[in-house]
XYZ file of C-alpha atoms in Angstrom:
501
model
C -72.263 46.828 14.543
C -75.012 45.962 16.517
C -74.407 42.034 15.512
C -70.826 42.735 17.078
C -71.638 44.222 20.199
C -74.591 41.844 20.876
C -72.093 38.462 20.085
C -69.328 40.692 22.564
C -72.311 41.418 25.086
C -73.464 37.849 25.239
C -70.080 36.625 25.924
C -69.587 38.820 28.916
C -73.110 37.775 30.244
C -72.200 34.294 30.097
C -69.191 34.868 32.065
C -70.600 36.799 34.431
C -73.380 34.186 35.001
C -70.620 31.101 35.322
C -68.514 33.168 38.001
C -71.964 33.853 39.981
C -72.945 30.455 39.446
C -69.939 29.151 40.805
C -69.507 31.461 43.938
C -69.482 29.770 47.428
C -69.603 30.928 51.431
C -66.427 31.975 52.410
C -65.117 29.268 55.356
C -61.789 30.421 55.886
C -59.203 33.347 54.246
C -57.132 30.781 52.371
C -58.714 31.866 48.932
C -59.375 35.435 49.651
C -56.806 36.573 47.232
C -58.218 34.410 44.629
C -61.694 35.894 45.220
C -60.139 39.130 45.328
C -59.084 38.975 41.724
C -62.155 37.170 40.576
C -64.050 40.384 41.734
C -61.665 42.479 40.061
C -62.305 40.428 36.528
C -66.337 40.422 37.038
C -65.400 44.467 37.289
C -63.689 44.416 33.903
C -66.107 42.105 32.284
C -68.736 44.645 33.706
C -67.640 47.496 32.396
C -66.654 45.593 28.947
C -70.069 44.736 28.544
C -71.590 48.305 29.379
C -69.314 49.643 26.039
C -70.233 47.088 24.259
C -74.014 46.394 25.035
C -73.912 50.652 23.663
C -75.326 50.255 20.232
C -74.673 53.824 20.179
C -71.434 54.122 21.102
C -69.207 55.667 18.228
C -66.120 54.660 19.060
C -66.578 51.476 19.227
C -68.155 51.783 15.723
C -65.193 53.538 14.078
C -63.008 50.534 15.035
C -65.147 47.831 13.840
C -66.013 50.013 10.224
C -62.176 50.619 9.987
C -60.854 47.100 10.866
C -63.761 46.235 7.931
C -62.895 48.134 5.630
C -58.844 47.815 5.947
C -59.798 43.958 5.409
C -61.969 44.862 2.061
C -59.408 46.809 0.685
C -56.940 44.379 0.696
C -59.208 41.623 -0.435
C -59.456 43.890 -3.830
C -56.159 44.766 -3.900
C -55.285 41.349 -4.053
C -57.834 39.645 -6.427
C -58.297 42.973 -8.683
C -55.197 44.932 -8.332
C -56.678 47.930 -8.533
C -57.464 49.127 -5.089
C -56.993 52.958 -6.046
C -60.075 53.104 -8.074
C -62.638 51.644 -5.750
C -64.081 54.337 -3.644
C -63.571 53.381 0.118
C -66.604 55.184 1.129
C -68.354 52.575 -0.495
C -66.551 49.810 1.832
C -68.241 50.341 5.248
C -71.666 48.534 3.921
C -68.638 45.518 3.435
C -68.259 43.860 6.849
C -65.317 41.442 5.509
C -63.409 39.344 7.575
C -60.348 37.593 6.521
C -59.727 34.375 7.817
C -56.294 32.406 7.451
C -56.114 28.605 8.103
C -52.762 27.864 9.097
C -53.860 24.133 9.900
C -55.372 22.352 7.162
C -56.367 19.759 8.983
C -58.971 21.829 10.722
C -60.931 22.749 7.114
C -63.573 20.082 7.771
C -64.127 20.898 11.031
C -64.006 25.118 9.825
C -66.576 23.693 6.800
C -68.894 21.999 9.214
C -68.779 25.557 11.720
C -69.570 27.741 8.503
C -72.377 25.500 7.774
C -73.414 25.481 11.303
C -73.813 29.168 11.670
C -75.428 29.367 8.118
C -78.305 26.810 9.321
C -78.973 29.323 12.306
C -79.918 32.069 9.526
C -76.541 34.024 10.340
C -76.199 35.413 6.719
C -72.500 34.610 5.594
C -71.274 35.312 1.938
C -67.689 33.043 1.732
C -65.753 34.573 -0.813
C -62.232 32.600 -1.422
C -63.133 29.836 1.014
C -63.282 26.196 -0.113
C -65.949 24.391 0.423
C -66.925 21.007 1.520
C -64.762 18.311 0.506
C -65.211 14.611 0.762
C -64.008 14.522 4.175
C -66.110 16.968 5.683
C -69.106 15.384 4.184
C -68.147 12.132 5.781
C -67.760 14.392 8.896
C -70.962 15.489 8.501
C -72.459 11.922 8.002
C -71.031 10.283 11.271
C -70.563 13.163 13.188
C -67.343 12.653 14.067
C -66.254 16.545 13.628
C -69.401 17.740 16.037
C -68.037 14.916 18.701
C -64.573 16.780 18.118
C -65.979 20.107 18.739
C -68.325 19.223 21.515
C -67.154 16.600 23.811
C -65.136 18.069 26.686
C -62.911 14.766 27.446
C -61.388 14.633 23.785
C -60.932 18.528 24.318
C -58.863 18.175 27.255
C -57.046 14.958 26.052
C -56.172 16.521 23.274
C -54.942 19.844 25.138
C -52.867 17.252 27.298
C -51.340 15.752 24.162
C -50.542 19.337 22.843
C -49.004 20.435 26.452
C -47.148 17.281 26.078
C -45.313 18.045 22.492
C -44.470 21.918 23.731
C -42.919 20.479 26.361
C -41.295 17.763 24.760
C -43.044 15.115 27.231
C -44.223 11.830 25.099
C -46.020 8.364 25.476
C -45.461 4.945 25.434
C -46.334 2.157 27.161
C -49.344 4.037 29.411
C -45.931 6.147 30.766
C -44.371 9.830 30.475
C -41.293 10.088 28.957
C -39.153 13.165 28.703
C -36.928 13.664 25.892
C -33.055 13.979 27.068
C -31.210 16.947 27.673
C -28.353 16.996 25.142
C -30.224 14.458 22.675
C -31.592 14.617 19.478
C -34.085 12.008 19.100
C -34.016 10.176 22.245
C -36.654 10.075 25.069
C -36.429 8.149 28.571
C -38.840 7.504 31.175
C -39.610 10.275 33.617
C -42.805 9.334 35.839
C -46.146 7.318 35.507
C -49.085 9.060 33.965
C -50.528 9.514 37.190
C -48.166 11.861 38.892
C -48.064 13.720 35.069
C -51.401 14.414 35.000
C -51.465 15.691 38.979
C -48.799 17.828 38.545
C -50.938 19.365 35.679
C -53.872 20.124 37.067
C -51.732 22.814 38.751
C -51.956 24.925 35.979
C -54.764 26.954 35.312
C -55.646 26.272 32.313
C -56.453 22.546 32.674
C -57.097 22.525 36.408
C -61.097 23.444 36.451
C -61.187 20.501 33.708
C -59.035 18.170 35.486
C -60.595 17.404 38.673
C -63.729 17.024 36.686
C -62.486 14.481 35.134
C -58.964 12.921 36.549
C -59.607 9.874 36.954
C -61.341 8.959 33.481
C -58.299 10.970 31.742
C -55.751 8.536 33.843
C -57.307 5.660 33.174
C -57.411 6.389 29.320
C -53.960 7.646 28.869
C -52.241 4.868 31.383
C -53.770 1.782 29.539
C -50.325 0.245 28.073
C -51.942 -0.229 24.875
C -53.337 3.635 24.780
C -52.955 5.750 21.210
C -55.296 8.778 22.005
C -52.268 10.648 21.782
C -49.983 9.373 19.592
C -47.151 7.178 21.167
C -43.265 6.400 21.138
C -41.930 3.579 19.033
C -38.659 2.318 20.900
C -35.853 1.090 18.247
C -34.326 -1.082 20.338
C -31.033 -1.262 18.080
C -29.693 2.795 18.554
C -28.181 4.062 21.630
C -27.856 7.596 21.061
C -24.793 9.749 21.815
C -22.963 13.085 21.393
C -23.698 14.980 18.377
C -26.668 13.249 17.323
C -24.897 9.817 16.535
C -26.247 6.504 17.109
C -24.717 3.505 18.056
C -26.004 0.104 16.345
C -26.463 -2.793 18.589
C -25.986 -5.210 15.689
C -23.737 -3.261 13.383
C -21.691 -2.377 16.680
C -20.762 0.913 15.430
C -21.600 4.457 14.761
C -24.381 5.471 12.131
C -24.741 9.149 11.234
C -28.830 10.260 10.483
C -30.021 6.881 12.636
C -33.404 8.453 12.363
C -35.202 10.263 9.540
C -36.037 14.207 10.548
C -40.047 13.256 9.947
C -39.437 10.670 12.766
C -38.262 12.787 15.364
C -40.371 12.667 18.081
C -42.290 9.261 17.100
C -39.576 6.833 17.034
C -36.614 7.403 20.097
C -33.278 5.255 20.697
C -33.475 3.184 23.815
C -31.100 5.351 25.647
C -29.017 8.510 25.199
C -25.155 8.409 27.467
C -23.112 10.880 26.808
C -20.075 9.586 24.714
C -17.729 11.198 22.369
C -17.860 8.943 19.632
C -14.202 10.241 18.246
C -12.098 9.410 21.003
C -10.588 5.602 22.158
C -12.949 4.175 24.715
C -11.338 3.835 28.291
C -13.456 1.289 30.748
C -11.578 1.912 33.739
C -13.152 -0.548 36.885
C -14.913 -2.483 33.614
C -11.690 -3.397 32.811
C -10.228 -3.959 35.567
C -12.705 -6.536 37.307
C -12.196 -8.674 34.252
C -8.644 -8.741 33.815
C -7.935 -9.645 37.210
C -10.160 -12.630 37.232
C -10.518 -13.884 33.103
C -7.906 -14.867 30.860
C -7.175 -13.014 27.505
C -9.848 -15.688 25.963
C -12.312 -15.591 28.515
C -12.165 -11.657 28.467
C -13.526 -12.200 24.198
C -16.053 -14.427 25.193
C -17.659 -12.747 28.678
C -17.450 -9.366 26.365
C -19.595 -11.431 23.613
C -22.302 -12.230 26.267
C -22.351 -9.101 27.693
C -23.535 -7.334 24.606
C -25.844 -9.870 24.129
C -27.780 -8.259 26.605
C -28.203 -6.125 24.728
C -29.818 -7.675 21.949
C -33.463 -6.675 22.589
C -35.897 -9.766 22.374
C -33.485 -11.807 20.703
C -32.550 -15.060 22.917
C -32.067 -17.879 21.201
C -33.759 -21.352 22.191
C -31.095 -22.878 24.787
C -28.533 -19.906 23.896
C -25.948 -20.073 27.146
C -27.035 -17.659 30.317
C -24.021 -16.053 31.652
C -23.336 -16.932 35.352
C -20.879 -14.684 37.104
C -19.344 -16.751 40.109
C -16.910 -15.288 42.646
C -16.831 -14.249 46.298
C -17.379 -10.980 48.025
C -15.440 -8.022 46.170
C -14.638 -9.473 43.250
C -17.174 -7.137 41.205
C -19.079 -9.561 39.408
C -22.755 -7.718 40.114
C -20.957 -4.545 39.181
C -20.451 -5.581 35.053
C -24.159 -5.460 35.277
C -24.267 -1.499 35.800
C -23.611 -0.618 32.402
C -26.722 -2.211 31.081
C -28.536 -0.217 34.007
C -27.385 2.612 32.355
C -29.240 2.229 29.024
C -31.758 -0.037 30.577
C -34.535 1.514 33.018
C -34.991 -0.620 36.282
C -38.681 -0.703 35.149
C -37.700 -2.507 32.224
C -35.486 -5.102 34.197
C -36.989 -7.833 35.703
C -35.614 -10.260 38.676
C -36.908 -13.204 40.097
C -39.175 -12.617 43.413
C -39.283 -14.662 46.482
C -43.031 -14.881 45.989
C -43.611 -19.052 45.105
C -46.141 -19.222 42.157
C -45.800 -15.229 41.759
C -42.097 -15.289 40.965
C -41.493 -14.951 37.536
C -44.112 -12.214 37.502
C -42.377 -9.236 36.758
C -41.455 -10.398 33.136
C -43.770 -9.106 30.589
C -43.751 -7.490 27.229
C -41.846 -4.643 28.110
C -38.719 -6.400 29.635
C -35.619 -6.063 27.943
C -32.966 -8.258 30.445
C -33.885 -10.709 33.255
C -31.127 -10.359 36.049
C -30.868 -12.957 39.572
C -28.662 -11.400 41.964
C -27.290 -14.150 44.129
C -28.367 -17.047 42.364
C -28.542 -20.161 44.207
C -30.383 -24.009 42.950
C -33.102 -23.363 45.287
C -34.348 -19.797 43.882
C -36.359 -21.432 41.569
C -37.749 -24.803 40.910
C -35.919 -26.897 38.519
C -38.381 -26.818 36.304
C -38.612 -23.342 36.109
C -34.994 -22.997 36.266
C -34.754 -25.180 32.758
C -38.192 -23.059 31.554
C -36.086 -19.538 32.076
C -32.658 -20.414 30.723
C -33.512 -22.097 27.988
C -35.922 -19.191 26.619
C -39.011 -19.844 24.317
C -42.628 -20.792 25.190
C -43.385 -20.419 28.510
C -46.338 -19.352 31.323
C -46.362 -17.296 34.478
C -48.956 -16.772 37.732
C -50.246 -13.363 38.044
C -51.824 -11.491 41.292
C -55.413 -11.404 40.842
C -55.309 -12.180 37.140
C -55.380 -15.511 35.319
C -51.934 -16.659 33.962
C -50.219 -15.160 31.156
C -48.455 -17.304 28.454
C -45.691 -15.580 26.816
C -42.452 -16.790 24.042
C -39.016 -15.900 26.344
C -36.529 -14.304 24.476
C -35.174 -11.642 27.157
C -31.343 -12.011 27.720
C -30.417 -12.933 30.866
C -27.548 -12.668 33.689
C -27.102 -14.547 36.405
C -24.541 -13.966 39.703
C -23.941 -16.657 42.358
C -21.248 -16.906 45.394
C -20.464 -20.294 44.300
C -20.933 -22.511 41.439
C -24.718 -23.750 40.773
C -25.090 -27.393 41.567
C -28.423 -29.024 40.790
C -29.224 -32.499 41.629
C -27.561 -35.189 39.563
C -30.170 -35.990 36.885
C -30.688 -32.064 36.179
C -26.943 -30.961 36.102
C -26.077 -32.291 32.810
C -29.348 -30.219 31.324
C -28.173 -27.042 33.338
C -24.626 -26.990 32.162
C -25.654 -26.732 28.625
C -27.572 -23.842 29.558
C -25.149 -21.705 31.590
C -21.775 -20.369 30.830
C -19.876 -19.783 34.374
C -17.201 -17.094 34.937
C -15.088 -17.925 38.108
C -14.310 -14.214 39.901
C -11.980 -13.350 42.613
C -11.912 -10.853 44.847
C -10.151 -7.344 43.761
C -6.971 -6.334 45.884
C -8.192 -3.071 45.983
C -12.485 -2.649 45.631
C -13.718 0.763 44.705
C -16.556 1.800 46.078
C -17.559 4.435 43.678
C -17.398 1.728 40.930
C -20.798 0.474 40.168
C -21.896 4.432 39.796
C -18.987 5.382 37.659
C -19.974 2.059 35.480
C -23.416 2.938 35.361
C -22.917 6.789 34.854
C -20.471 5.662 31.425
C -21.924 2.254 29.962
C -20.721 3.470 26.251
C -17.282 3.317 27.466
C -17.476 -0.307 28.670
C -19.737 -0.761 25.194
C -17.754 0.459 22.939
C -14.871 -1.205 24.375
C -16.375 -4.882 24.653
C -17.381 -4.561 20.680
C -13.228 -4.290 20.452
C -12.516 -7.342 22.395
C -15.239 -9.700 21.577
C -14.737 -13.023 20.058
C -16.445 -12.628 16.748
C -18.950 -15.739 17.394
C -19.951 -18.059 14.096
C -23.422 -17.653 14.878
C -24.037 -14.226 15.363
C -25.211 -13.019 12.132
C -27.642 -16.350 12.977
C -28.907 -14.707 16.439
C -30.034 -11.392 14.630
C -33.031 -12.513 13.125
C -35.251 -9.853 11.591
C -38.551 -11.362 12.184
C -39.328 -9.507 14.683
C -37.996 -6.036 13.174
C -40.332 -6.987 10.102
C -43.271 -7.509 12.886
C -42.463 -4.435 14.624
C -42.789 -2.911 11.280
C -45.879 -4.068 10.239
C -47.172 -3.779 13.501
C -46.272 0.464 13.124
C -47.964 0.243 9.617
C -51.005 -1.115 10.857
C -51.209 1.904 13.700
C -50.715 4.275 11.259
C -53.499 3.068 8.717
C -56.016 2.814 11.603
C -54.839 6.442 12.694
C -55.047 7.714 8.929
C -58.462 6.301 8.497
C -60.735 9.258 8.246
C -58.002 11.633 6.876
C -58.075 11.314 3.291
């Protein structure tokens, strides 16, 4: 008893040391509620530690003789059966304490405690607790476990990683995502780690920690290439929709179980819409720009390109650019909605008016280059033959040496009039673009581009119906980089699973 009440005791004296320790001149009445309940808790912990620091005190000693003996009792009752014929007067000089390990990943680091409080002469007889294994030896060794259990930033990282599964938040690419309302597997991208981790600090129980130690937490967890917590993997084939189906890019239909249950919450679709997958798809404006411009052939081959865009990382060397050519009204820029609705604008990049800087904005993370208003003079020819023909290529960046980088992003161009290059470069450029002439609409919508971008499945769905079925498709899906991707996961998770088994 007296062990208990001195461990209780201590506890309340450290407290009450830390809120003294950390008590500053009042400067204003902003906080005086917050002091007012601080004064309130240094009351309870007060009297808390008067009942306790009571040796004497017999109430107190009932409760912690009953709670031991209830625990001894069933301890014999469980290994002996026979708990009838053990005298429970006997039981008080038992202090037992049953402890259940829900996570078994946390036995090494339990091990390594036990041993811990044994080597500070705290006499402990474990009855029904495995020892030391392998692991916890190698724990031990390194002192990886004490680094777990001591260090303060992989406490609260961790804590943020936890907060982040409750609430269904998740990694990837040094971003928050959010997983969708009304989806099963899928996540999409809800704010930058930095405005995450600001809006945490609001809560109490990480705040104190936080503004110790903001910016070293931001810094970790918005490095792109950051696992401290464990991050998404993007499969960049599924679009989800209702009821939990999938749509494959490259199958162009429906797939039932898309992702394995173990996966949920590692691996996410690109993008969520809702869709009911039963019914006929009906494009509406998508339909209607194209049929009032494009003939019943060019219809099958613009709807080929446009889910080509789709086609994550998967351009072709000198595969055709679409280039959508009409005048004012005719709705060309709006057939590019749809792919802003399973695309994030992050993860689009455009062509800048900066000189050297301009092709900046593509990087690993890109998924479809887009020029509004295209015109010869946007980019140097050279650059202009670099970007549409895909492959090997090299960039400027701001106050960073040049990054070199292999093209394959789709890409869709838009123009008021036809491209014309000088003489000697057309006959290279019109091997590389495919133009679509488009007229103006007799009657333009304005709420068109939202609808489109509010219901790309429709316009998806519908496009897999009418496209030509091209002789080298099956050609343009090459698995390489799925198999890359792949190994690339496998690798992760060996380097994770290191120190586990």
């Amino acid at each position: 008893m007296k062990n208990v009440a001195f461990f209780f005791s201590a506890i309340a004296t450290q407290r009450l040391k830390k809120q003294r320790g950390n008590k500053k001149p009042i400067e204003d009445h902003e906080d005086s509620d917050d002091i007012e309940e601080c004064d309130e808790e240094s009351l309870a912990m007060k009297e808390l530690f008067k009942v306790l620091k009571d040796h004497n005190n017999t109430f107190m000693a009932e409760l912690v003789e009953s709670s031991y003996r209830h625990c001894f009792e069933h301890e014999f009752e469980t290994f002996l059966g026979e708990a009838q014929s053990q005298d429970l007067e006997e039981c008080g000089a038992e202090n037992v304490v049953r402890v259940c390990l829900v996570d078994h990943s946390f036995q090494s680091s339990l091990s390594l405690a036990v041993e811990k409080l044994q080597e500070a002469r705290l006499v402990i007889d474990q009855f029904g607790f495995r020892g030391h294994d392998s692991s916890s030896q190698v724990a031990r060794e390194t002192g990886i476990e004490q680094a777990r259990l001591s260090d303060k930033l992989t406490v609260l990282i961790n804590d943020i990683g936890i907060a982040m599964k409750k609430l269904d938040y998740a990694l990837y690419g040094g971003k928050v995502y959010k997983k969708c309302e009304r989806a099963k597997y899928s996540y999409w991208y809800k704010c930058e780690m930095e405005a995450f981790i600001n809006g945490l600090a609001a809560n109490e129980t990480f705040k104190d920690r936080l503004l110790k130690d903001m910016r070293k937490v931001g810094e970790i967890l918005s490095n792109p290439h950051c696992e401290v917590i464990r991050p998404l993997c993007v499969d960049y084939n599924l679009i989800e929709v209702n009821d939990g189906q999938c749509w494959s890019i490259m199958d162009r239909r429906f797939v039932d179980n898309a992702i394995a249950d173990k996966d949920i919450g590692h691996i996410t679709p690109r993008a969520f819409s809702q869709y009911d997958p039963t019914k006929e798809p009906d494009p509406k404006y998508f339909k209607e720009i194209l049929e009032n411009s494009l003939s019943a052939v060019e219809v099958q081959l613009f709807c080929e390109d446009f889910l080509k865009l789709l086609n994550h990382n998967k351009k072709r060397h000198k595969d055709k650019v679409p280039c959508l050519v009409g005048a004012e009204n005719s709705g060309k820029t709006s057939l590019f909605q749809p792919i802003l609705g399973l695309v994030h604008h992050h993860n689009v990049a455009t062509i800048t008016k900066q000189r050297v800087f301009n092709k900046a904005m593509i990087n690993r993370f890109t998924e479809v280059i887009f020029i509004d208003e295209a015109c010869p003079s946007t980019l140097d020819i050279d650059d202009w033959k670099i970007l549409t023909q895909g492959g090997y290529t090299a960039c400027d960046v701001k106050y960073k040496t040049a990054k070199s980088f292999i093209n394959r992003c789709p890409m869709l161009l838009t123009a008021q009039k036809k491209l014309e290059f000088p003489p000697e470069d057309q006959p290279a450029m019109d091997r590389r673009l495919r133009s679509y002439t488009f007229k103006s609409l007799p009657k333009p919508r304005k709420r068109a581009a939202e609808w489109l971008r509010r219901h790309p499945m429709e316009c998806v769905v519908w496009a897999s119906k009418q496209a030509s079925t091209s002789s080298d498709r099956d050609e343009s899906s090459d698995s390489s980089d799925e198999e890359d991707k792949w190994m690339m996961e496998s690798s992760k998770k060996k380097r994770r699973t290191l120190c586990e088994h």
